[in-house]
Amino acid sequence: MPTPLDRMADFDLSDEQRALRAAVREFAEKEILPHVEEHEREERYPTELVRKLVPLGYMAPMVPERFGGSFQDVLTYGIICEELARVDWVVASVVSVANSLVAGSILKFGSEAQQERWLPAIASGDCLASACLTEPGGGTDLPNMRTTATRVDGGWRLDGTKVFISHAAHAGLFFVVATLDRGKKHKGVTAFLVDPRATEGISIGSFPMRTLKRDHLAEVHFDGAFVPDAGLLGEPGKGFPVLGSALDLGRYSVAARCVGQAQRCIDLAVPYAMEREAFDKKIGEFQMIQQKVADMTCRTQAARAIVYQLGRMKDAGVERCSMESSMAKLMASQAAVQNALDAMQIHGGYGLSSEYEVGRLLLEAKSLEFGEGTSELHTKLVAEFMLGVRKQ
Ligand SMILES: Cc1cc2nc3c(=O)[nH]c(=O)nc-3n(C[C@H](O)[C@H](O)[C@H](O)COP(=O)(O)OP(=O)(O)OC[C@H]3O[C@@H](n4cnc5c(N)ncnc54)[C@H](O)[C@@H]3O)c2cc1C
C-alpha cells in the first residue's frame, strides 16, 4: 500500500528508478515476506528465496552486464537494498555483502582473471559471498587484526579466526583480510579472495546468536589455509585501501537497508495505531502516539535523503565518500533502532509477542548499528573528518 511518505521518497527518482522500486517492493512482499517468520523459527537460511532474485536482476545490481549482472547506477542499487531489507534482513544482507564488500572490491582491485572467475559466479547466484573481517579480539580496531598471512611457496598461508561472519556456511567465496605483520598495523593488512570449498585448513562453526538465527552466522577458522597467489586481491601490505573502499560502499548499502527497516516499522505501527482502541478511541488519536508516528516519519525520510544523496555522489564519480558513508550509516542505523523502539511502544505488550513482527525488528535493527562499523566509530570518523584530523 502506498503511504503519504512515498511521494517525497520517490520525488526526484527517474521513472526507471520509481518503477524498479515498485517492482522490488511487490516481489519482496509476495515472495519473501510470507516466509520470514517461519525461517526465523526454523533457523532456516533463505537459499530458495535468494535464487528468486537472480532472474529479476536483484542479485547483482553492482555487477556490470558484461559479467552477467544488472548494474544501472549506485542509487538504484541502494533502492534495491532498501526494499529487500524492508521485508528481510537476511536476503538484503546476501545482496549487500556480495555486491558492496566483495564484487565492488573485485571490480576495483581485482585482476582480469579474478573478475572473470568470480563476478559471473556471483551474478548467477551460484556463489554467495562472505566478508571475513571481524575477529574475536574486536571488529572496530581492524588494523590491529591477528589473522596472519605468511608467504609460502606459490602463495600464502592464513592462520586465525574470524567471527560473526554472515553467510559463511553457504558461501562459495570469502573476502578475507589478514596481516603480514601485526606491528605494521594498517600497513600490514592484505586482502584475499578465498574459495572456501576448495581450500584445506578452513573450518566453519556456528556462532551463537540471540536473533537472526536464519542467517547462520559463523565463526571461520583458518588453520594453515593455503591461498595461491591468484587469490591475492591487490598487493601485499596494501589491503587497507581495499578494505576502506569495500566499507565505503558497504556502509552505503547497510544504510539503505536501515532505511528499509525504519520504513517497515512505520508500515506496521501506523495501521496498528488506527486499529487498536483505548478509552473508546483509536490510540492513533492520542497525541503521544501521534508524536511517535511523526518522529518515525521524519527521521526515516531524513535518513533516506542522506543515503540517496550519497548514492548520487557515487554515481557522479566521487571516488571516496568516507565521511558521507559514515554519516549515512550513523543516521540511518539510529533511525532504524529508534523506529523499532517506537513501533514496539505503539504495539504495547504485543510488541514483545511472537505474533507480531516489531520485536524481531528491534534486534535486527540493533545488529545494523554494529555491522560495518558501530555508531561510536562513525561518530568518531565524522568528527575527525570535520576537525581535519582525518582526510577522505
Ligand atoms: C548480525 C551481525 C552480522 C555481522 N556480520 C559480519 C560479517 O559478515 N563479517 C564481519 O567481518 N563482521 C560481521 N559482523 C561483526 C561487526 O562488524 C562487529 O560486531 C562490529 O564491527 C563491532 O565489533 P565488535 O562487536 O568486536 O565490538 P568492539 O570492537 O569490541 O567494540 C565494543 C564497543 O566499544 C566501542 N568502541 C570501540 N572502539 C571505540 C573507540 N575508539 N571509541 C569509542 N568507542 C569504541 C564500540 O563502538 C562498541 O560499542 C556482524 C555483526 C552482527 C551483529
Short mmCIF file of C-alpha atoms and ligand atoms in Angstrom, two decimals:
data_model
loop_
_atom_site.label_atom_id
_atom_site.label_comp_id
_atom_site.label_asym_id
_atom_site.label_seq_id
_atom_site.Cartn_x
_atom_site.Cartn_y
_atom_site.Cartn_z
CA MET A 1 0.00 0.00 0.00
CA PRO A 2 1.44 3.41 -0.93
CA THR A 3 1.90 5.79 2.01
CA PRO A 4 1.90 9.64 2.02
CA LEU A 5 5.68 9.44 2.57
CA ASP A 6 6.19 7.68 -0.78
CA ARG A 7 5.63 10.96 -2.63
CA MET A 8 8.73 12.51 -1.02
CA ALA A 9 10.76 9.30 -1.12
CA ASP A 10 10.16 8.98 -4.87
CA PHE A 11 10.21 12.70 -5.68
CA ASP A 12 13.42 13.06 -7.67
CA LEU A 13 13.88 9.50 -8.83
CA SER A 14 13.85 8.74 -12.54
CA ASP A 15 10.86 6.89 -14.00
CA GLU A 16 13.03 3.75 -14.19
CA GLN A 17 14.05 4.01 -10.53
CA ARG A 18 10.46 4.56 -9.44
CA ALA A 19 9.25 1.59 -11.48
CA LEU A 20 12.06 -0.56 -10.14
CA ARG A 21 11.20 0.33 -6.54
CA ALA A 22 7.59 -0.68 -7.16
CA ALA A 23 8.66 -3.95 -8.76
CA VAL A 24 11.11 -4.89 -5.97
CA ARG A 25 8.52 -3.99 -3.34
CA GLU A 26 5.86 -6.14 -4.97
CA PHE A 27 8.27 -9.06 -5.34
CA ALA A 28 9.54 -8.76 -1.77
CA GLU A 29 6.06 -8.58 -0.26
CA LYS A 30 4.76 -11.51 -2.29
CA GLU A 31 7.77 -13.82 -2.45
CA ILE A 32 9.88 -13.11 0.64
CA LEU A 33 7.81 -11.64 3.44
CA PRO A 34 5.44 -14.62 3.90
CA HIS A 35 8.42 -16.89 4.72
CA VAL A 36 10.48 -14.77 7.09
CA GLU A 37 8.90 -15.64 10.45
CA GLU A 38 8.88 -19.32 9.57
CA HIS A 39 12.55 -19.18 8.56
CA GLU A 40 13.43 -17.47 11.83
CA ARG A 41 11.52 -20.07 13.86
CA GLU A 42 13.08 -22.96 11.95
CA GLU A 43 16.51 -21.28 11.76
CA ARG A 44 16.39 -21.83 8.01
CA TYR A 45 18.72 -19.98 5.62
CA PRO A 46 16.76 -18.42 2.71
CA THR A 47 18.57 -20.28 -0.11
CA GLU A 48 15.47 -20.70 -2.27
CA LEU A 49 14.42 -17.06 -1.81
CA VAL A 50 17.86 -15.84 -2.86
CA ARG A 51 17.64 -17.90 -6.07
CA LYS A 52 14.48 -16.00 -6.99
CA LEU A 53 16.45 -12.73 -7.04
CA VAL A 54 18.67 -13.86 -9.90
CA PRO A 55 16.36 -13.76 -12.96
CA LEU A 56 14.95 -10.40 -11.82
CA GLY A 57 18.41 -8.82 -11.65
CA TYR A 58 18.21 -8.14 -7.89
CA MET A 59 21.11 -10.44 -7.00
CA ALA A 60 23.91 -8.45 -8.62
CA PRO A 61 22.88 -4.80 -9.09
CA MET A 62 26.50 -3.61 -8.72
CA VAL A 63 27.92 -6.12 -11.21
CA PRO A 64 28.14 -4.82 -14.80
CA GLU A 65 26.13 -6.58 -17.51
CA ARG A 66 29.26 -7.91 -19.20
CA PHE A 67 29.76 -10.15 -16.16
CA GLY A 68 26.09 -11.17 -16.02
CA GLY A 69 24.98 -8.52 -13.50
CA SER A 70 22.33 -5.82 -13.76
CA PHE A 71 24.20 -2.64 -12.82
CA GLN A 72 22.27 0.54 -13.60
CA ASP A 73 23.51 3.05 -11.06
CA VAL A 74 24.52 3.17 -7.40
CA LEU A 75 21.29 4.86 -6.33
CA THR A 76 19.26 2.06 -7.93
CA TYR A 77 21.39 -0.46 -6.03
CA GLY A 78 20.57 1.37 -2.78
CA ILE A 79 16.85 1.29 -3.56
CA ILE A 80 17.02 -2.49 -4.11
CA CYS A 81 18.80 -2.95 -0.76
CA GLU A 82 16.23 -0.69 0.94
CA GLU A 83 13.23 -2.56 -0.44
CA LEU A 84 14.65 -6.02 0.27
CA ALA A 85 15.55 -5.01 3.84
CA ARG A 86 12.06 -3.68 4.32
CA VAL A 87 10.94 -7.30 4.40
CA ASP A 88 14.01 -9.37 5.28
CA TRP A 89 17.34 -8.58 6.89
CA VAL A 90 19.00 -11.76 5.61
CA VAL A 91 18.06 -11.60 1.91
CA ALA A 92 19.12 -7.94 1.87
CA SER A 93 22.37 -8.87 3.57
CA VAL A 94 23.15 -11.54 0.95
CA VAL A 95 22.87 -8.87 -1.76
CA SER A 96 24.67 -6.16 0.17
CA VAL A 97 27.69 -8.26 1.21
CA ALA A 98 28.08 -9.84 -2.24
CA ASN A 99 27.80 -6.54 -4.11
CA SER A 100 29.37 -3.93 -1.85
CA LEU A 101 32.11 -5.70 0.04
CA VAL A 102 33.02 -8.43 -2.40
CA ALA A 103 32.03 -7.65 -6.02
CA GLY A 104 32.80 -3.95 -5.50
CA SER A 105 36.33 -4.82 -4.33
CA ILE A 106 36.90 -7.26 -7.19
CA LEU A 107 35.75 -4.67 -9.72
CA LYS A 108 38.06 -2.04 -8.30
CA PHE A 109 41.12 -4.02 -7.29
CA GLY A 110 40.78 -7.44 -8.93
CA SER A 111 42.81 -8.70 -11.89
CA GLU A 112 41.00 -9.57 -15.12
CA ALA A 113 41.29 -13.25 -14.21
CA GLN A 114 39.73 -12.62 -10.79
CA GLN A 115 36.89 -10.61 -12.35
CA GLU A 116 36.23 -13.32 -14.95
CA ARG A 117 36.28 -16.03 -12.35
CA TRP A 118 34.17 -14.51 -9.60
CA LEU A 119 31.79 -11.85 -10.92
CA PRO A 120 29.71 -14.13 -13.21
CA ALA A 121 29.55 -16.68 -10.39
CA ILE A 122 28.19 -14.03 -8.01
CA ALA A 123 25.71 -12.71 -10.59
CA SER A 124 24.35 -16.18 -11.37
CA GLY A 125 23.62 -16.78 -7.68
CA ASP A 126 25.83 -19.89 -7.78
CA CYS A 127 28.35 -18.30 -5.49
CA LEU A 128 27.23 -16.43 -2.39
CA ALA A 129 29.92 -14.32 -0.78
CA SER A 130 31.11 -13.60 2.75
CA ALA A 131 33.37 -10.93 4.16
CA CYS A 132 35.71 -12.23 6.87
CA LEU A 133 36.83 -9.12 8.73
CA THR A 134 35.84 -9.22 12.41
CA GLU A 135 37.91 -11.19 14.91
CA PRO A 136 37.22 -12.39 18.45
CA GLY A 137 39.52 -9.64 19.79
CA GLY A 138 37.37 -6.92 18.19
CA GLY A 139 35.80 -5.65 14.99
CA THR A 140 36.24 -1.92 15.44
CA ASP A 141 40.03 -1.86 15.62
CA LEU A 142 40.58 -3.62 12.29
CA PRO A 143 44.23 -2.54 11.73
CA ASN A 144 45.07 -4.49 14.88
CA MET A 145 43.84 -7.78 13.42
CA ARG A 146 45.51 -11.04 14.46
CA THR A 147 44.82 -13.30 11.48
CA THR A 148 48.17 -13.67 9.75
CA ALA A 149 49.19 -14.14 6.13
CA THR A 150 52.57 -15.81 5.77
CA ARG A 151 54.41 -16.07 2.45
CA VAL A 152 54.94 -19.68 1.35
CA ASP A 153 55.91 -21.30 -1.92
CA GLY A 154 53.35 -20.31 -4.60
CA GLY A 155 51.06 -18.40 -2.30
CA TRP A 156 50.08 -17.57 1.26
CA ARG A 157 49.23 -19.37 4.45
CA LEU A 158 46.37 -17.96 6.53
CA ASP A 159 46.07 -18.55 10.28
CA GLY A 160 43.49 -17.03 12.60
CA THR A 161 39.81 -16.80 13.45
CA LYS A 162 37.03 -14.56 12.18
CA VAL A 163 33.69 -14.25 13.99
CA PHE A 164 30.15 -13.01 13.24
CA ILE A 165 30.57 -13.99 9.60
CA SER A 166 27.28 -13.72 7.70
CA HIS A 167 26.51 -16.37 5.07
CA ALA A 168 29.83 -18.18 5.61
CA ALA A 169 28.33 -21.67 5.74
CA HIS A 170 26.62 -21.05 2.37
CA ALA A 171 29.28 -19.04 0.59
CA GLY A 172 31.48 -20.04 -2.34
CA LEU A 173 33.75 -17.03 -1.93
CA PHE A 174 35.38 -15.37 1.07
CA PHE A 175 36.82 -11.87 1.03
CA VAL A 176 39.41 -12.15 3.81
CA VAL A 177 41.73 -9.61 5.38
CA ALA A 178 44.85 -10.72 7.22
CA THR A 179 48.07 -9.10 8.37
CA LEU A 180 51.62 -9.70 7.21
CA ASP A 181 52.91 -8.27 10.46
CA ARG A 182 50.69 -7.06 13.27
CA GLY A 183 53.29 -4.49 14.31
CA LYS A 184 52.78 -2.69 10.98
CA LYS A 185 49.08 -2.05 11.79
CA HIS A 186 47.24 -0.89 8.65
CA LYS A 187 50.41 -1.19 6.52
CA GLY A 188 50.42 -4.95 7.14
CA VAL A 189 46.84 -5.54 6.05
CA THR A 190 46.43 -7.73 2.95
CA ALA A 191 43.23 -8.76 1.17
CA PHE A 192 42.50 -12.19 -0.31
CA LEU A 193 39.79 -13.92 -2.32
CA VAL A 194 39.43 -17.44 -0.97
CA ASP A 195 37.39 -20.36 -2.29
CA PRO A 196 36.32 -22.00 0.99
CA ARG A 197 35.12 -25.17 -0.73
CA ALA A 198 38.46 -25.84 -2.42
CA THR A 199 40.77 -24.80 0.41
CA GLU A 200 42.04 -27.13 3.09
CA GLY A 201 42.59 -25.68 6.54
CA ILE A 202 39.30 -23.78 6.75
CA SER A 203 36.64 -24.83 9.23
CA ILE A 204 33.32 -23.14 9.76
CA GLY A 205 31.44 -23.34 13.06
CA SER A 206 28.15 -21.79 14.04
CA PHE A 207 28.26 -18.57 16.03
CA PRO A 208 25.60 -18.43 18.75
CA MET A 209 23.16 -15.54 18.24
CA ARG A 210 20.04 -14.49 20.12
CA THR A 211 18.47 -13.27 16.89
CA LEU A 212 18.93 -13.68 13.16
CA LYS A 213 19.23 -17.42 13.60
CA ARG A 214 18.11 -17.79 9.99
CA ASP A 215 21.35 -16.05 8.91
CA HIS A 216 23.52 -18.93 10.22
CA LEU A 217 26.20 -16.54 11.41
CA ALA A 218 29.51 -18.36 11.63
CA GLU A 219 32.98 -18.34 13.01
CA VAL A 220 35.62 -19.18 10.46
CA HIS A 221 38.93 -20.76 11.43
CA PHE A 222 41.94 -20.55 9.15
CA ASP A 223 44.44 -23.14 10.20
CA GLY A 224 47.29 -23.07 7.74
CA ALA A 225 44.85 -22.48 4.88
CA PHE A 226 46.79 -22.23 1.61
CA VAL A 227 45.76 -19.42 -0.76
CA PRO A 228 47.54 -19.38 -4.12
CA ASP A 229 48.98 -16.12 -5.46
CA ALA A 230 45.93 -15.89 -7.73
CA GLY A 231 43.89 -15.26 -4.58
CA LEU A 232 45.75 -12.12 -3.57
CA LEU A 233 43.49 -9.08 -4.07
CA GLY A 234 45.66 -6.05 -4.76
CA GLU A 235 49.20 -6.06 -3.41
CA PRO A 236 50.70 -7.47 -0.22
CA GLY A 237 50.51 -4.90 2.59
CA LYS A 238 48.16 -2.72 0.53
CA GLY A 239 44.91 -4.28 1.70
CA PHE A 240 43.85 -1.38 3.89
CA PRO A 241 42.74 0.81 0.96
CA VAL A 242 40.92 -2.25 -0.45
CA LEU A 243 39.15 -2.66 2.87
CA GLY A 244 38.42 1.09 3.10
CA SER A 245 36.89 1.13 -0.36
CA ALA A 246 34.84 -2.01 0.38
CA LEU A 247 33.49 -0.50 3.59
CA ASP A 248 32.76 2.81 1.85
CA LEU A 249 30.28 1.05 -0.45
CA GLY A 250 29.30 -1.42 2.28
CA ARG A 251 28.21 1.33 4.63
CA TYR A 252 26.10 2.85 1.86
CA SER A 253 24.18 -0.39 1.34
CA VAL A 254 23.86 -1.03 5.10
CA ALA A 255 22.48 2.49 5.49
CA ALA A 256 19.99 1.82 2.68
CA ARG A 257 18.96 -1.39 4.46
CA CYS A 258 18.44 0.60 7.67
CA VAL A 259 16.10 2.97 5.82
CA GLY A 260 14.10 -0.08 4.67
CA GLN A 261 13.85 -1.37 8.23
CA ALA A 262 12.88 2.05 9.57
CA GLN A 263 10.17 2.25 6.90
CA ARG A 264 8.89 -1.21 7.83
CA CYS A 265 8.39 -0.02 11.41
CA ILE A 266 6.17 2.79 10.12
CA ASP A 267 4.31 0.35 7.85
CA LEU A 268 3.49 -1.78 10.90
CA ALA A 269 2.88 0.90 13.52
CA VAL A 270 0.54 3.19 11.55
CA PRO A 271 -2.24 0.66 10.82
CA TYR A 272 -1.91 -0.71 14.35
CA ALA A 273 -2.40 2.77 15.79
CA MET A 274 -5.56 3.19 13.72
CA GLU A 275 -6.99 -0.20 14.75
CA ARG A 276 -6.15 -0.54 18.42
CA GLU A 277 -8.53 1.21 20.78
CA ALA A 278 -8.25 2.50 24.34
CA PHE A 279 -10.59 4.79 26.22
CA ASP A 280 -13.08 4.39 23.30
CA LYS A 281 -10.66 5.97 20.85
CA LYS A 282 -8.15 4.75 18.31
CA ILE A 283 -4.76 5.01 20.01
CA GLY A 284 -3.63 6.97 16.93
CA GLU A 285 -5.87 9.79 18.16
CA PHE A 286 -3.70 10.30 21.25
CA GLN A 287 -1.06 13.00 20.91
CA MET A 288 1.72 10.92 22.42
CA ILE A 289 1.19 8.21 19.80
CA GLN A 290 0.96 10.84 17.07
CA GLN A 291 4.28 12.26 18.27
CA LYS A 292 5.92 8.89 17.74
CA VAL A 293 4.42 8.49 14.25
CA ALA A 294 5.62 11.97 13.27
CA ASP A 295 9.12 11.36 14.65
CA MET A 296 9.38 7.98 12.91
CA THR A 297 8.30 9.54 9.61
CA CYS A 298 10.68 12.50 9.80
CA ARG A 299 13.73 10.50 10.84
CA THR A 300 13.15 7.89 8.16
CA GLN A 301 12.92 10.45 5.40
CA ALA A 302 15.94 12.37 6.74
CA ALA A 303 17.97 9.15 6.69
CA ARG A 304 16.68 8.25 3.22
CA ALA A 305 17.62 11.69 1.89
CA ILE A 306 21.21 11.38 3.08
CA VAL A 307 21.51 7.82 1.74
CA TYR A 308 20.19 8.85 -1.70
CA GLN A 309 22.50 11.87 -1.73
CA LEU A 310 25.42 9.54 -1.06
CA GLY A 311 24.27 7.25 -3.89
CA ARG A 312 24.14 10.25 -6.23
CA MET A 313 27.66 11.33 -5.19
CA LYS A 314 28.91 7.88 -6.06
CA ASP A 315 27.04 7.97 -9.37
CA ALA A 316 28.67 11.31 -10.11
CA GLY A 317 32.05 9.59 -9.76
CA VAL A 318 33.20 10.98 -6.40
CA GLU A 319 35.96 8.50 -5.64
CA ARG A 320 35.87 8.15 -1.85
CA CYS A 321 32.89 9.27 0.25
CA SER A 322 34.08 8.05 3.64
CA MET A 323 32.68 10.88 5.73
CA GLU A 324 29.34 10.78 3.92
CA SER A 325 29.19 6.97 4.24
CA SER A 326 29.76 7.29 7.98
CA MET A 327 27.08 9.99 8.24
CA ALA A 328 24.58 7.87 6.32
CA LYS A 329 25.33 4.68 8.28
CA LEU A 330 25.18 6.51 11.62
CA MET A 331 21.92 8.35 10.95
CA ALA A 332 20.13 5.51 9.21
CA SER A 333 21.03 2.80 11.75
CA GLN A 334 19.96 5.02 14.63
CA ALA A 335 16.69 5.78 12.79
CA ALA A 336 16.08 2.04 12.35
CA VAL A 337 16.68 1.32 16.05
CA GLN A 338 14.59 4.25 17.30
CA ASN A 339 11.76 3.44 14.90
CA ALA A 340 11.74 -0.15 16.09
CA LEU A 341 11.53 1.06 19.71
CA ASP A 342 8.69 3.45 18.84
CA ALA A 343 6.83 0.82 16.83
CA MET A 344 7.11 -1.58 19.76
CA GLN A 345 5.81 1.05 22.15
CA ILE A 346 2.82 1.67 19.89
CA HIS A 347 2.14 -2.09 19.92
CA GLY A 348 2.17 -2.14 23.74
CA GLY A 349 2.81 -5.60 25.18
CA TYR A 350 2.09 -7.15 21.78
CA GLY A 351 5.38 -5.65 20.64
CA LEU A 352 7.01 -8.50 22.53
CA SER A 353 4.62 -11.15 21.26
CA SER A 354 5.90 -13.56 18.64
CA GLU A 355 2.65 -12.94 16.73
CA TYR A 356 3.94 -9.51 15.74
CA GLU A 357 7.00 -8.63 13.72
CA VAL A 358 8.15 -5.50 15.54
CA GLY A 359 10.03 -7.23 18.38
CA ARG A 360 12.17 -9.13 15.88
CA LEU A 361 12.84 -5.89 14.01
CA LEU A 362 14.31 -4.27 17.11
CA LEU A 363 17.15 -6.79 17.48
CA GLU A 364 17.71 -6.86 13.74
CA ALA A 365 17.90 -3.06 13.59
CA LYS A 366 20.30 -3.09 16.53
CA SER A 367 22.57 -5.50 14.67
CA LEU A 368 22.76 -2.97 11.82
CA GLU A 369 24.11 -0.46 14.32
CA PHE A 370 27.11 -2.79 14.80
CA GLY A 371 27.79 -4.23 11.34
CA GLU A 372 30.34 -2.35 9.20
CA GLY A 373 31.20 -0.01 11.99
CA THR A 374 29.45 0.87 15.22
CA SER A 375 27.78 4.21 15.93
CA GLU A 376 30.71 5.16 18.13
CA LEU A 377 33.15 4.52 15.29
CA HIS A 378 31.12 6.54 12.79
CA THR A 379 30.65 9.40 15.25
CA LYS A 380 34.40 9.48 15.74
CA LEU A 381 35.07 9.35 11.97
CA VAL A 382 32.63 12.16 11.13
CA ALA A 383 34.13 14.34 13.87
CA GLU A 384 37.69 13.59 12.75
CA PHE A 385 36.89 14.49 9.12
CA MET A 386 35.25 17.74 10.22
CA LEU A 387 38.12 18.63 12.54
CA GLY A 388 40.69 17.93 9.81
CA VAL A 389 42.34 15.12 11.77
CA ARG A 390 41.39 12.63 9.03
CA LYS A 391 41.27 13.04 5.24
CA GLN A 392 38.91 11.30 2.76
C1 LIG B 1 24.29 -9.55 12.83
C2 LIG B 1 25.72 -9.25 12.60
C3 LIG B 1 26.30 -9.60 11.39
C4 LIG B 1 27.66 -9.36 11.19
N1 LIG B 1 28.24 -9.77 10.01
C5 LIG B 1 29.58 -9.63 9.85
C6 LIG B 1 30.24 -10.14 8.67
O1 LIG B 1 29.58 -10.67 7.77
N2 LIG B 1 31.58 -10.02 8.57
C7 LIG B 1 32.33 -9.44 9.56
O2 LIG B 1 33.53 -9.39 9.40
N3 LIG B 1 31.75 -8.95 10.69
C8 LIG B 1 30.39 -9.03 10.86
N4 LIG B 1 29.80 -8.55 11.99
C9 LIG B 1 30.63 -8.00 13.05
C10 LIG B 1 30.54 -6.48 13.20
O3 LIG B 1 31.15 -5.86 12.12
C11 LIG B 1 31.20 -6.15 14.55
O4 LIG B 1 30.31 -6.58 15.57
C12 LIG B 1 31.48 -4.66 14.70
O5 LIG B 1 32.47 -4.27 13.78
C13 LIG B 1 31.94 -4.30 16.13
O6 LIG B 1 32.96 -5.13 16.54
P1 LIG B 1 32.86 -5.87 17.98
O7 LIG B 1 31.49 -6.48 18.06
O8 LIG B 1 34.02 -6.75 18.12
O9 LIG B 1 32.88 -4.69 19.03
P2 LIG B 1 34.21 -3.99 19.62
O10 LIG B 1 35.08 -3.57 18.52
O11 LIG B 1 34.77 -4.87 20.67
O12 LIG B 1 33.57 -2.71 20.31
C14 LIG B 1 32.86 -2.80 21.55
C15 LIG B 1 32.30 -1.42 21.88
O13 LIG B 1 33.38 -0.48 22.04
C16 LIG B 1 33.15 0.63 21.19
N5 LIG B 1 34.43 1.19 20.72
C17 LIG B 1 35.46 0.55 20.13
N6 LIG B 1 36.42 1.42 19.80
C18 LIG B 1 35.98 2.64 20.19
C19 LIG B 1 36.52 3.96 20.11
N7 LIG B 1 37.72 4.22 19.56
N8 LIG B 1 35.80 4.98 20.61
C20 LIG B 1 34.58 4.75 21.18
N9 LIG B 1 34.01 3.54 21.27
C21 LIG B 1 34.71 2.49 20.77
C22 LIG B 1 32.33 0.09 20.03
O14 LIG B 1 31.64 1.12 19.35
C23 LIG B 1 31.40 -0.86 20.77
O15 LIG B 1 30.34 -0.13 21.32
C24 LIG B 1 28.43 -8.75 12.20
C25 LIG B 1 27.82 -8.37 13.41
C26 LIG B 1 26.50 -8.61 13.61
C27 LIG B 1 25.88 -8.21 14.92
#
